[in-house]
Tab-separated table of C-alpha atoms and ligand atoms in Angstrom:
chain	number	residue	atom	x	y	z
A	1307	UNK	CA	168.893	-127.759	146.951
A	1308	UNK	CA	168.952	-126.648	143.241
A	1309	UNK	CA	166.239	-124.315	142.549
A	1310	UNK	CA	165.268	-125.551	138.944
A	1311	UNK	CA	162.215	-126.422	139.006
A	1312	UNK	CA	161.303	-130.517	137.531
A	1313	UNK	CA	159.011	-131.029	135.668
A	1314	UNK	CA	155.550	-131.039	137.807
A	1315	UNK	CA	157.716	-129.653	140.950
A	1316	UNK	CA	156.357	-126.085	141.045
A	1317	UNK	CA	158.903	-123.814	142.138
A	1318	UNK	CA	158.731	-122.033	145.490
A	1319	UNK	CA	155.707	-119.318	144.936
A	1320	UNK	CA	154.451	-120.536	141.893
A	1321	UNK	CA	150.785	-121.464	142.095
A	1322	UNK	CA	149.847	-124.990	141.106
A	1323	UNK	CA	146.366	-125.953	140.042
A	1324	UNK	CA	145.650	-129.287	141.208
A	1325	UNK	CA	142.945	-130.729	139.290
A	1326	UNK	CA	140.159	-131.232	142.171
A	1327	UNK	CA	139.641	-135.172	142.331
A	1328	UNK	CA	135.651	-134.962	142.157
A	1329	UNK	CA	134.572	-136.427	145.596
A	1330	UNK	CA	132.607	-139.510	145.250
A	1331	UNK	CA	129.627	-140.134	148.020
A	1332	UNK	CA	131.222	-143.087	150.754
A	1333	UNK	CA	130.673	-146.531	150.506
A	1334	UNK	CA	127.720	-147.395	152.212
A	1335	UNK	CA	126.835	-151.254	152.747
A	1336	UNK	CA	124.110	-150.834	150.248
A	1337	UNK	CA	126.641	-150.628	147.408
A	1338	UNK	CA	127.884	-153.586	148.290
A	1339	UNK	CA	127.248	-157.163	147.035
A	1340	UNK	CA	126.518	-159.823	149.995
A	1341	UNK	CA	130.067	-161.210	148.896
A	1342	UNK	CA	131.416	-157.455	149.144
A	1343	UNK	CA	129.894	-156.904	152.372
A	1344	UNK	CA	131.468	-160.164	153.754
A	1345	UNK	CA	135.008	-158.927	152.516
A	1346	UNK	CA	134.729	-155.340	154.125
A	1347	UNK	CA	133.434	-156.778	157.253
A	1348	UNK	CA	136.679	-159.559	157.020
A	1349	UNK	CA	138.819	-155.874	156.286
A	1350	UNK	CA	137.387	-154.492	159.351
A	1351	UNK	CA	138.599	-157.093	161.044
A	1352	UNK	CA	135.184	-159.211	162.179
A	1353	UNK	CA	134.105	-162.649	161.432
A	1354	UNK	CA	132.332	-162.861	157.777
A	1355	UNK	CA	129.006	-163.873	158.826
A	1356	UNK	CA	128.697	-160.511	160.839
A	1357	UNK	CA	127.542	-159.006	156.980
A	1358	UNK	CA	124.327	-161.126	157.024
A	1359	UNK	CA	123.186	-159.856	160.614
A	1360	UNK	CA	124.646	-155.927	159.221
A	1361	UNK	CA	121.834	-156.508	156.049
A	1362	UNK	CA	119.395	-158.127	157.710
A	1363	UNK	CA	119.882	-154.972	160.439
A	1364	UNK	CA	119.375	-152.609	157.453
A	1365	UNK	CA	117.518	-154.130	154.728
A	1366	UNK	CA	114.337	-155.940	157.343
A	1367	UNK	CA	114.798	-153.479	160.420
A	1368	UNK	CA	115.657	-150.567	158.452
A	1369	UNK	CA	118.268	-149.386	160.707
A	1370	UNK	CA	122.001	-148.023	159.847
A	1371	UNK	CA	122.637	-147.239	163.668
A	1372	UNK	CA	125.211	-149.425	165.082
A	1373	UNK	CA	124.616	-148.907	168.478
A	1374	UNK	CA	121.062	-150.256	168.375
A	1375	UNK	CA	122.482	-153.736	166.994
A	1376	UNK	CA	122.869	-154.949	170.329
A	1377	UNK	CA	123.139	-158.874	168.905
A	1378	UNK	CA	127.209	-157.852	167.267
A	1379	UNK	CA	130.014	-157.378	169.830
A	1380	UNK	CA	129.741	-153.817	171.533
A	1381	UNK	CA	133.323	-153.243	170.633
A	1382	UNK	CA	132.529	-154.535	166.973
A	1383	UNK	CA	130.015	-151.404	166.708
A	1384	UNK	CA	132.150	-148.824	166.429
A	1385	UNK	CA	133.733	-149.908	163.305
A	1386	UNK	CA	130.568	-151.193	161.843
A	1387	UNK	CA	129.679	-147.939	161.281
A	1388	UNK	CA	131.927	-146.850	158.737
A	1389	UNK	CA	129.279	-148.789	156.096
A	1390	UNK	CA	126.334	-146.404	157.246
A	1391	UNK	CA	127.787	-143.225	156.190
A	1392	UNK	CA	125.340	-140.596	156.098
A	1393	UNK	CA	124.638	-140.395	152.153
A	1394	UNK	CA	121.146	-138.385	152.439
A	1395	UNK	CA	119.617	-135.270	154.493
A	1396	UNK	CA	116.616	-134.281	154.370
A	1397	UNK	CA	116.204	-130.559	153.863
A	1398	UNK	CA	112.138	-130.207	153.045
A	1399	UNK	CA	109.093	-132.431	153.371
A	1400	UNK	CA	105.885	-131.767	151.696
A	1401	UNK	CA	102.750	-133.711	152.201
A	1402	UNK	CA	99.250	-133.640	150.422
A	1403	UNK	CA	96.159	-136.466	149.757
A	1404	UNK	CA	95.565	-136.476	153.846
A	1405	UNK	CA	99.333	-137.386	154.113
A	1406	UNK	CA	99.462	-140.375	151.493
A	1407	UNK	CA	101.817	-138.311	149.177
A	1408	UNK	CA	104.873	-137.265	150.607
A	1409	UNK	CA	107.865	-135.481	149.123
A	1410	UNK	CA	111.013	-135.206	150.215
A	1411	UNK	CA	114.221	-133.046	149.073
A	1412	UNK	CA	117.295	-134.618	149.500
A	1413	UNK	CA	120.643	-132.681	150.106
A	1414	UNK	CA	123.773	-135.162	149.125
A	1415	UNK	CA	126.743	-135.071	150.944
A	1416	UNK	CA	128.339	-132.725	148.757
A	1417	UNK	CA	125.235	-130.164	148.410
A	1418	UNK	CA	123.519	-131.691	145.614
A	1419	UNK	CA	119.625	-132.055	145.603
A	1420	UNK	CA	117.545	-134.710	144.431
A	1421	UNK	CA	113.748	-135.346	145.408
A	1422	UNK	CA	111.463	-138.489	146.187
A	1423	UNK	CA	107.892	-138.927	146.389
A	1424	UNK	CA	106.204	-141.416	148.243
A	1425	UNK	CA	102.992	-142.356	147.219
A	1426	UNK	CA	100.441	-145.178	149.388
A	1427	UNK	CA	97.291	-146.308	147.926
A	1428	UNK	CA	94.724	-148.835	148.969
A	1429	UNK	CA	96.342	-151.565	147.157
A	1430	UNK	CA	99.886	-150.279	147.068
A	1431	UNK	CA	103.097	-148.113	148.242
A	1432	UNK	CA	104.855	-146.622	145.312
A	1433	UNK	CA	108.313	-145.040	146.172
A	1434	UNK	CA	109.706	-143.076	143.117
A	1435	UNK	CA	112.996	-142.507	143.365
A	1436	UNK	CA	115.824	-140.059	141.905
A	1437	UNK	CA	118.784	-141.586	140.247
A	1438	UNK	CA	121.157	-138.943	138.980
A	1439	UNK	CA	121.585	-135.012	140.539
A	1440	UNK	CA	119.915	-133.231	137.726
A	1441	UNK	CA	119.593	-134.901	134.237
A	1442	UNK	CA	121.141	-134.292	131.027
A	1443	UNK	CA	118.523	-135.131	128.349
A	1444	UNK	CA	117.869	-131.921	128.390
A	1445	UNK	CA	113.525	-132.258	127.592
A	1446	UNK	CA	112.605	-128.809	127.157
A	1447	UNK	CA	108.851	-129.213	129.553
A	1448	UNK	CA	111.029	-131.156	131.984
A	1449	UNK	CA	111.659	-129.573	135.607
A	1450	UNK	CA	115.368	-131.490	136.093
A	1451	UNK	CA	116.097	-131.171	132.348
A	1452	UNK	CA	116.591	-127.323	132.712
A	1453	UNK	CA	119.292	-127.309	135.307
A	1454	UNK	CA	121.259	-130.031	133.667
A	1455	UNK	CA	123.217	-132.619	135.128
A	1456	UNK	CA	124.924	-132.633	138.410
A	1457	UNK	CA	126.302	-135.532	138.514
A	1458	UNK	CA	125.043	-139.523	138.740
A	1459	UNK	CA	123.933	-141.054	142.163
A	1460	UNK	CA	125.617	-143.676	143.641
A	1461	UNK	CA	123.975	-147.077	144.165
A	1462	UNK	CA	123.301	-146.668	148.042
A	1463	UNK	CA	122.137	-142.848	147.497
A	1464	UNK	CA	119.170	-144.613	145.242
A	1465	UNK	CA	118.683	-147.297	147.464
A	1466	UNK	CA	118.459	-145.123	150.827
A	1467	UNK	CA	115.807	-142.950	149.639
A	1468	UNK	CA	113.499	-146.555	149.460
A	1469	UNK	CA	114.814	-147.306	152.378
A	1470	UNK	CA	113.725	-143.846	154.164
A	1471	UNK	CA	110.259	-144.419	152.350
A	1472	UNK	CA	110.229	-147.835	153.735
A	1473	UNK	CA	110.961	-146.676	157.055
A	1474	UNK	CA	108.406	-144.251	157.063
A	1475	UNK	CA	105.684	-146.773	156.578
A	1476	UNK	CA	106.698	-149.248	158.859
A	1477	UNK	CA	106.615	-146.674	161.374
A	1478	UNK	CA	102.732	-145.980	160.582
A	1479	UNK	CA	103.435	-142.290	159.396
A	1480	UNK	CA	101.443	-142.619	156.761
A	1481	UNK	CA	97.849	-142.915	157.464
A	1482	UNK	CA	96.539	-146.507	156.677
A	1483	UNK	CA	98.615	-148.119	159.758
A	1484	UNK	CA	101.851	-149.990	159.288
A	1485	UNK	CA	102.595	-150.908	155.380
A	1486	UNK	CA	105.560	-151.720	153.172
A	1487	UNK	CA	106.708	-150.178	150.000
A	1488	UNK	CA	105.795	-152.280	147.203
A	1489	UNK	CA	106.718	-150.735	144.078
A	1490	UNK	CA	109.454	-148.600	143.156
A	1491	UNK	CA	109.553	-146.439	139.791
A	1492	UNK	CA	112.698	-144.535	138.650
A	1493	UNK	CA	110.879	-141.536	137.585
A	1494	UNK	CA	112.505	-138.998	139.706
A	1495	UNK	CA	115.271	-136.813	138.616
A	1496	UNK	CA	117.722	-138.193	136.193
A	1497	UNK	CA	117.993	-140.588	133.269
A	1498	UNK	CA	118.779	-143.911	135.005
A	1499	UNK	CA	120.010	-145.727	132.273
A	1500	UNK	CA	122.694	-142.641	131.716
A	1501	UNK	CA	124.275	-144.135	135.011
A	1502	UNK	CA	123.779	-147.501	134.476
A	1503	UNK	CA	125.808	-149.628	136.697
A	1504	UNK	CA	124.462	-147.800	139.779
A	1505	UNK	CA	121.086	-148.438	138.686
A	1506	UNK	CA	121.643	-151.740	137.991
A	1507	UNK	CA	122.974	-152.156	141.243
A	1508	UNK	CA	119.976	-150.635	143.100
A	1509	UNK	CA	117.343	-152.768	140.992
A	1510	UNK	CA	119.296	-155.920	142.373
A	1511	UNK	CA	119.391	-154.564	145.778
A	1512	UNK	CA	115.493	-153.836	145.908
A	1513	UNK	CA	114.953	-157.001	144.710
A	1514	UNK	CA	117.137	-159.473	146.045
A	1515	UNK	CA	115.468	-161.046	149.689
A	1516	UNK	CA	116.550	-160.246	152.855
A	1517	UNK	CA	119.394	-160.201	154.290
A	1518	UNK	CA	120.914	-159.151	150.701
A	1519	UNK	CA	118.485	-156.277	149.815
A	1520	UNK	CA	114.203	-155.444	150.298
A	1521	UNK	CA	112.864	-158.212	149.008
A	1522	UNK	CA	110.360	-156.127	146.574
A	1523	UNK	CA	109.074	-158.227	143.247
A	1524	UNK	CA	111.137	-157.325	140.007
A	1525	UNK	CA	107.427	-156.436	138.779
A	1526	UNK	CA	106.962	-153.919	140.870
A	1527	UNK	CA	110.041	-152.021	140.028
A	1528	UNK	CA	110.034	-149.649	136.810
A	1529	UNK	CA	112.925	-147.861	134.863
A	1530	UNK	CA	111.734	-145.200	132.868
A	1531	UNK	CA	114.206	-144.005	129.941
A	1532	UNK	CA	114.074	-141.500	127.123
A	1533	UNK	CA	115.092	-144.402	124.953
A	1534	UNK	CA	119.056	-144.881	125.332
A	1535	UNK	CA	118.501	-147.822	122.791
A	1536	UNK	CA	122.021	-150.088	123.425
A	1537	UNK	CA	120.992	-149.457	127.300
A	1538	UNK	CA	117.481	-151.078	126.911
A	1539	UNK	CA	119.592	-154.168	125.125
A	1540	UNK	CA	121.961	-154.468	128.460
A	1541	UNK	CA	118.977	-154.541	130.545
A	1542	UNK	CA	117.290	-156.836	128.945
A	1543	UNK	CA	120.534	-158.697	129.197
A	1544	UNK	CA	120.171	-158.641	133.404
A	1545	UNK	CA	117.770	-160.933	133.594
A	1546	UNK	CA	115.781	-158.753	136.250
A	1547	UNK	CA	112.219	-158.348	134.526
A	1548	UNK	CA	111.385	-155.062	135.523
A	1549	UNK	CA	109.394	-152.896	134.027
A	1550	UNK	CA	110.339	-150.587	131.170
A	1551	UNK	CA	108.688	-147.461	130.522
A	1552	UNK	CA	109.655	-145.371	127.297
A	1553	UNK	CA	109.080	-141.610	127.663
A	1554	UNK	CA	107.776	-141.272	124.030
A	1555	UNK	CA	105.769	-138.270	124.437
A	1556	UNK	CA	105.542	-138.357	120.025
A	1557	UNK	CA	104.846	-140.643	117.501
A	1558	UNK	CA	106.766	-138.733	114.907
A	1559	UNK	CA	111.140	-138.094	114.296
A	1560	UNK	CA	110.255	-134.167	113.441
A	1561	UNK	CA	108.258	-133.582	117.174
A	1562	UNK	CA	109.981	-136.272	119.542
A	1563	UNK	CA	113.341	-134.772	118.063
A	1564	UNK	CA	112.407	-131.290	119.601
A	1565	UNK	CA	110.509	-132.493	122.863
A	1566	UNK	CA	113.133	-135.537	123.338
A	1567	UNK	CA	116.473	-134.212	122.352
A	1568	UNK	CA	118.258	-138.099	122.607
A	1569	UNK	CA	115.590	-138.638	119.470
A	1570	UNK	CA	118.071	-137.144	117.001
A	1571	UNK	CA	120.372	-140.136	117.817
A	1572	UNK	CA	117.526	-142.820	118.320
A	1573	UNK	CA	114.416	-142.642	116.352
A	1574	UNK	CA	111.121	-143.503	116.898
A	1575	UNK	CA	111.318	-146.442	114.830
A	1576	UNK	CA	114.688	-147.613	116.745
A	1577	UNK	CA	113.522	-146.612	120.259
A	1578	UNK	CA	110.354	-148.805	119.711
A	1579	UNK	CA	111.959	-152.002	118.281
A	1580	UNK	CA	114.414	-151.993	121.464
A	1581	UNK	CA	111.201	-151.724	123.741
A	1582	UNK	CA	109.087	-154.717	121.768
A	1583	UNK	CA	112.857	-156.274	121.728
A	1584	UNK	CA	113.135	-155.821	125.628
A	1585	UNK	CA	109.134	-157.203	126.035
A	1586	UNK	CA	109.972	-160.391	124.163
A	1587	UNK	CA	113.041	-161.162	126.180
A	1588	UNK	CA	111.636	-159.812	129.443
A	1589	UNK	CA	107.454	-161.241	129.157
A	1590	UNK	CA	107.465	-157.804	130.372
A	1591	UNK	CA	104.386	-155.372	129.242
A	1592	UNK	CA	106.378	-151.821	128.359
A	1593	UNK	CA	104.957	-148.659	129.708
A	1594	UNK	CA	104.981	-145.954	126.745
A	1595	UNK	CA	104.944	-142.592	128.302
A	1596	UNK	CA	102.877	-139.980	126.549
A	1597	UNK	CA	102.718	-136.425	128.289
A	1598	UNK	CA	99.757	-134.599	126.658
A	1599	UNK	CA	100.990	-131.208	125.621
A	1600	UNK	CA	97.993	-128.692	124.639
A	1601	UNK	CA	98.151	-128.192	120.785
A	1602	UNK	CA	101.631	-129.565	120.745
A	1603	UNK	CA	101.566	-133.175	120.770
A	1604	UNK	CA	97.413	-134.226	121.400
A	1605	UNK	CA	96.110	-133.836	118.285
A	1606	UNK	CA	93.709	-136.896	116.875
A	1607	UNK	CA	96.284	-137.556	113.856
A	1608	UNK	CA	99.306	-137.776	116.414
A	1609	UNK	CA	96.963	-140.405	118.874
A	1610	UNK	CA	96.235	-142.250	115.331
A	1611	UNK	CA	100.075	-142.796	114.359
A	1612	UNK	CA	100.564	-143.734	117.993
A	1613	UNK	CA	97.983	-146.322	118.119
A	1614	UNK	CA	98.931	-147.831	114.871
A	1615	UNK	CA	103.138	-147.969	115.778
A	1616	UNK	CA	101.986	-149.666	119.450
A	1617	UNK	CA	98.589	-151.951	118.234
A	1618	UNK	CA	98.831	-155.330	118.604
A	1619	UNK	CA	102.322	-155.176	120.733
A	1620	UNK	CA	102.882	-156.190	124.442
A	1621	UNK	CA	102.515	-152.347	125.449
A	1622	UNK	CA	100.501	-149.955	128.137
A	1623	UNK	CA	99.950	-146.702	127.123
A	1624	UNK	CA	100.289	-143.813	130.146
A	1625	UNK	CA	98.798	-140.364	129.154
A	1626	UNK	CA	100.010	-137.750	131.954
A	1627	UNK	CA	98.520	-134.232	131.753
A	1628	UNK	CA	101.647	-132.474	131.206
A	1629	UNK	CA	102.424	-130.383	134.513
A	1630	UNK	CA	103.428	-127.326	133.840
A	1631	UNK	CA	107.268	-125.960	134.817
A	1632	UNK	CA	107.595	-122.792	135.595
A	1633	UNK	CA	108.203	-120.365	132.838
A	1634	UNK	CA	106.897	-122.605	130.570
A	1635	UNK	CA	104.427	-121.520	127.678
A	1636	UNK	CA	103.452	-124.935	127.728
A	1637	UNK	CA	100.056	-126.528	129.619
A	1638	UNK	CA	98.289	-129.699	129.685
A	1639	UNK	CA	95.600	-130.548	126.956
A	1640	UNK	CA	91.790	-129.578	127.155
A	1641	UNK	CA	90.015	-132.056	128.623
A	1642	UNK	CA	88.032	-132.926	125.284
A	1643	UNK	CA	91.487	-133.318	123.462
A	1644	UNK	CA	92.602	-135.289	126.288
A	1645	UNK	CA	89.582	-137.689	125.760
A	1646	UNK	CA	89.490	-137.878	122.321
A	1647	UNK	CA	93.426	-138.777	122.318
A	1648	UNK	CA	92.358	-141.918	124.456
A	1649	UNK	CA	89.171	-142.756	121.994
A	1650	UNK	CA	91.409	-143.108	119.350
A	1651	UNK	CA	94.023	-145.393	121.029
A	1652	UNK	CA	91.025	-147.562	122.166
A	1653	UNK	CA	90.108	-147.410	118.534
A	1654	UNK	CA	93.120	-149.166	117.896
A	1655	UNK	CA	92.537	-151.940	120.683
A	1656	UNK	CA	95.481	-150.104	122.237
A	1657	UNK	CA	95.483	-150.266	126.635
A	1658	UNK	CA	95.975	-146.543	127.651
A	1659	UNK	CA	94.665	-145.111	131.250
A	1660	UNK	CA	95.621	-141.248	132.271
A	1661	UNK	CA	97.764	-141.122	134.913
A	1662	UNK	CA	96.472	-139.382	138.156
A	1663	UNK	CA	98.222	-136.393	138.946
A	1664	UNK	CA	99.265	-136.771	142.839
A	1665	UNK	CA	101.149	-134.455	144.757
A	1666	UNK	CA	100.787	-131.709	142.026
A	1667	UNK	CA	100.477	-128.774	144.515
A	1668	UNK	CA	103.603	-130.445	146.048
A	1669	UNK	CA	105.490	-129.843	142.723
A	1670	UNK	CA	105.227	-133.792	142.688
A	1671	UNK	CA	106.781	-133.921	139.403
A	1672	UNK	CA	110.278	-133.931	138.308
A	1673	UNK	CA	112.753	-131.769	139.550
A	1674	UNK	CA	109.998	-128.874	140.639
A	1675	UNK	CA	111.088	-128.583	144.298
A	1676	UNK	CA	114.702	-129.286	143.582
A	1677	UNK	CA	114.442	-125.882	141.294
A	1678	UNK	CA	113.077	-124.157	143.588
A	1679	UNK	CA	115.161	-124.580	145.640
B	2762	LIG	N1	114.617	-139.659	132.507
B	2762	LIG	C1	113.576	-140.632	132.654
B	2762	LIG	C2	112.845	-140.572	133.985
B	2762	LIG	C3	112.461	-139.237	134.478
B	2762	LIG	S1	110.905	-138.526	134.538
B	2762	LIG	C4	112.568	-140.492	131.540
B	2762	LIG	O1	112.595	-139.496	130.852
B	2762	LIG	O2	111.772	-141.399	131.348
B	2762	LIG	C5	109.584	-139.586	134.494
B	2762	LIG	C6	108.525	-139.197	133.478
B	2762	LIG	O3	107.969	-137.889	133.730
B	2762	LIG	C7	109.072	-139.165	132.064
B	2762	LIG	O4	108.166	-139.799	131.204
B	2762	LIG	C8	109.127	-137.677	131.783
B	2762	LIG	O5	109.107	-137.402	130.399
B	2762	LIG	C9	107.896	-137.165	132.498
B	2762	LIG	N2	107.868	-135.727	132.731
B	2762	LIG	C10	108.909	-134.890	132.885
B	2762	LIG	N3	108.483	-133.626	133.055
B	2762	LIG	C11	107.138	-133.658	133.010
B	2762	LIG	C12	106.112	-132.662	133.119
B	2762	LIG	N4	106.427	-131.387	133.314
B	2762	LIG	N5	104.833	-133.066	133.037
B	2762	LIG	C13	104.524	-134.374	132.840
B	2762	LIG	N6	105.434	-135.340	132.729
B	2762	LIG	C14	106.735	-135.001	132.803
C-alpha cells in the first residue's frame, strides 16, 4: 500500500479533525405532519391508519408510552416507540400562588436548558413555552439574552413542554381539579420567529384537532417577537390567526436601538407597520409589549409618543414591571410613574392593562432559572 497520503486520507498518525456534525434532537411524532406520521408508521412496517390511534394516544391521552397502548398489536409496540424519543427532562420544579404557577427547567437531550411556566387561573391555563436554547437578540435587561444562543428547539421539544403542562392538569396537580391548557404564549426563552419553521410547526400542532395535534384555538396561542419584520409578513402569510405580540419596550429609534438591539435593522416606524400590516390580514388585535424601566423608558413624554404611534390602531398595550436580572442596575418604575404612564395612554383612548407579575419569586421570567443554573 503506497504511503502517500490522498487528498483527505490522513496518513497513518496524523490527527484529523472531523468537523463534529451538530447532533440534532430525534424525531419525535410531534414533528411530524399526520401525512408524515402515516409514512413513518408505513416505514416501520405497520398499517397507515396505526398514526391516527399513535396521535390520538399522544395528543388526547397524553401518553408517549407504547406499552400502555394496549388497542395496537403487542408486537407493533416495540417499534412504535422509536417516535417517543425522550426529547425533555426535567431537572427542577418550582411552584408558587398555592401551586397555580409552576416552573419547570428543562434539560435537552444534549444538556441544553430551557424553562416553562405554567400558569392556571379561574378562567384559564396559560402554558408559556421556550422555543430556542438561549436567545440571540441579545436585550441587555433580558435573563436569556445574556447567555446567548444555544441553539433553536426542534418542533416536538416546543410542543412536549405543552404537552407536559397539559398532562399535569389533566392529572388534577394543580389545585382547581382536572383542567386543560387553554392558551399557549411563546414568551419563554428564545426569539421564535429566529427559528421559524419549528415554530410554525408547533403553532399548527397546538392547534390542529385531535388526532393531528391539541386542539387549542389559534386565539389562544401568542408569538411574541422583537420585531423580525419579513418574519411577521410570513406569518401573516400562514393563515393561523394567532396572536402577535411586539416587544417594543420604546417609542423612539435612539432608546429601542439600545434596549432592542434588532432595532438598528428594523425601526420603530417599520416594526409597527408590519404589526398593523399583520392585524389587517390576521383581524388579530397585536399585543405591544412595554417593560417599564425606572427612569429609562417611563417617562410621561415616552407614554405620549407611544400613545400617539398606537391610537386609533387594532392594538393592546401590556405594561410589565420590568423584573430585575441579576446584576442588573436596572429596576421596575415607581409606582406613580407606572400610573401616570397608563393615564397618558388612556389619554390617548389607547387599551393598556399592567401585566401581573406571577411566579416572580420563582424567577418566572425569562431565562432566570436557566442562569442560574
Ligand atoms: N424573544 C421574544 C419572546 C421572549 S420574552 C420577545 O422578545 O418578544 C417575552 C417578553 O418578556 C418580551 O416582551 C421580553 O422583552 C420580556 N422580558 C424579557 N426580560 C424581561 C424582564 N427582565 N422583565 C420584564 N420583561 C422582560
Amino acid at each position: 500500500m503506497s504511503t502517500a497520503s490522498q487528498p483527505g486520507t490522513p496518513a497513518p498518525g496524523q490527527l484529523t479533525f472531523v468537523a463534529p456534525r451538530r447532533a440534532k434532537p430525534a424525531r419525535h411524532l410531534a414533528d411530524l405532519t399526520m401525512a408524515e406520521r402515516r409514512a413513518a408508521v408505513a416505514e416501520l412496517g405497520e398499517k397507515p391508519f396505526r398514526a391516527d390511534q399513535l396521535s390520538r394516544h399522544y395528543f388526547e391521552r397524553l401518553t408517549a408510552d407504547p406499552s400502555l397502548m394496549t388497542d395496537l398489536p403487542a408486537a407493533a409496540r416495540d417499534r412504535f416507540a422509536a417516535l417517543f424519543p425522550t426529547l425533555l427532562t426535567p431537572v427542577r420544579e418550582l411552584t408558587t400562588d398555592g401551586g397555580t404557577t409552576r416552573k419547570t427547567l428543562w434539560r435537552l437531550f444534549d444538556g441544553a436548558l430551557v424553562e416553562s411556566v405554567l400558569m392556571r387561573y379561574p378562567d384559564r391555563a396559560t402554558m408559556c413555552v421556550s422555543s430556542q436554547a438561549g436567545c440571540g437578540m441579545n436585550c441587555p435587561f433580558c435573563a436569556t439574552g445574556q447567555a446567548g444562543l444555544t441553539r433553536n428547539m426542534s418542533t416536538a421539544e416546543i410542543v412536549e413542554q405543552v404537552v407536559a403542562g397539559a398532562r399535569t392538569l389533566a392529572a388534577g396537580e394543580v389545585p382547581g381539579g382536572p383542567g386543560r391548557v387553554s392558551n399557549v404564549v411563546f414568551m419563554g426563552m428564545g426569539e421564535p420567529l429566529a427559528n421559524y419553521r419549528a415554530v410554525v410547526g408547533a403553532v399548527r400542532r397546538l392547534v390542529e384537532p385531535a388526532p393531528g395535534g391539541l386542539g387549542i384555538s389559534a386565539r389562544g396561542v401568542t408569538v411574541s417577537t422583537v420585531g423580525l419584520v419579513p418574519a411577521i409578513g410570513k406569518l401573516a402569510d400562514e393563515g393561523l390567526p394567532v396572536t402577535l405580540a411586539l416587544s417594543l419596550h420604546a417609542p423612539d429609534d435612539e432608546l429601542r436601538d439600545t434596549l432592542v438591539p434588532i432595532n438598528t435593522r428594523w425601526k420603530v416606524a417599520e416594526v409597527l407597520d408590519a404589526a398593523w400590516d399583520y392585524a389587517a390580514r390576521t383581524k388579530r388585535r397585536v399585543s405591544i409589549e412595554y417593560a417599564l424601566i425606572k427612569d429609562v423608558n417611563d417617562q410621561e413624554w415616552r407614554a405620549d409618543l407611544l400613545g400617539k404611534l398606537v391610537r386609533n390602531k387594532l392594538v393592546h398595550v401590556n405594561l410589565i414591571p420590568l423584573n430585575p436580572t441579576p446584576g442588573s442596575k436596572w429596576t421596575a418604575s415607581r409606582p406613580e410613574d407606572e400610573r401616570a404612564f397608563v393615564r397618558r395612554l388612556q389619554f390617548h383612548g389607547v387599551p393598556v392593562t399592567v401585566r401581573d407579575t406571577r411566579g416572580r419569586e420563582i424567577d418566572g421570567a425569562c431565562g432566570q432559572l436557566a442562569a442560574a443554573e
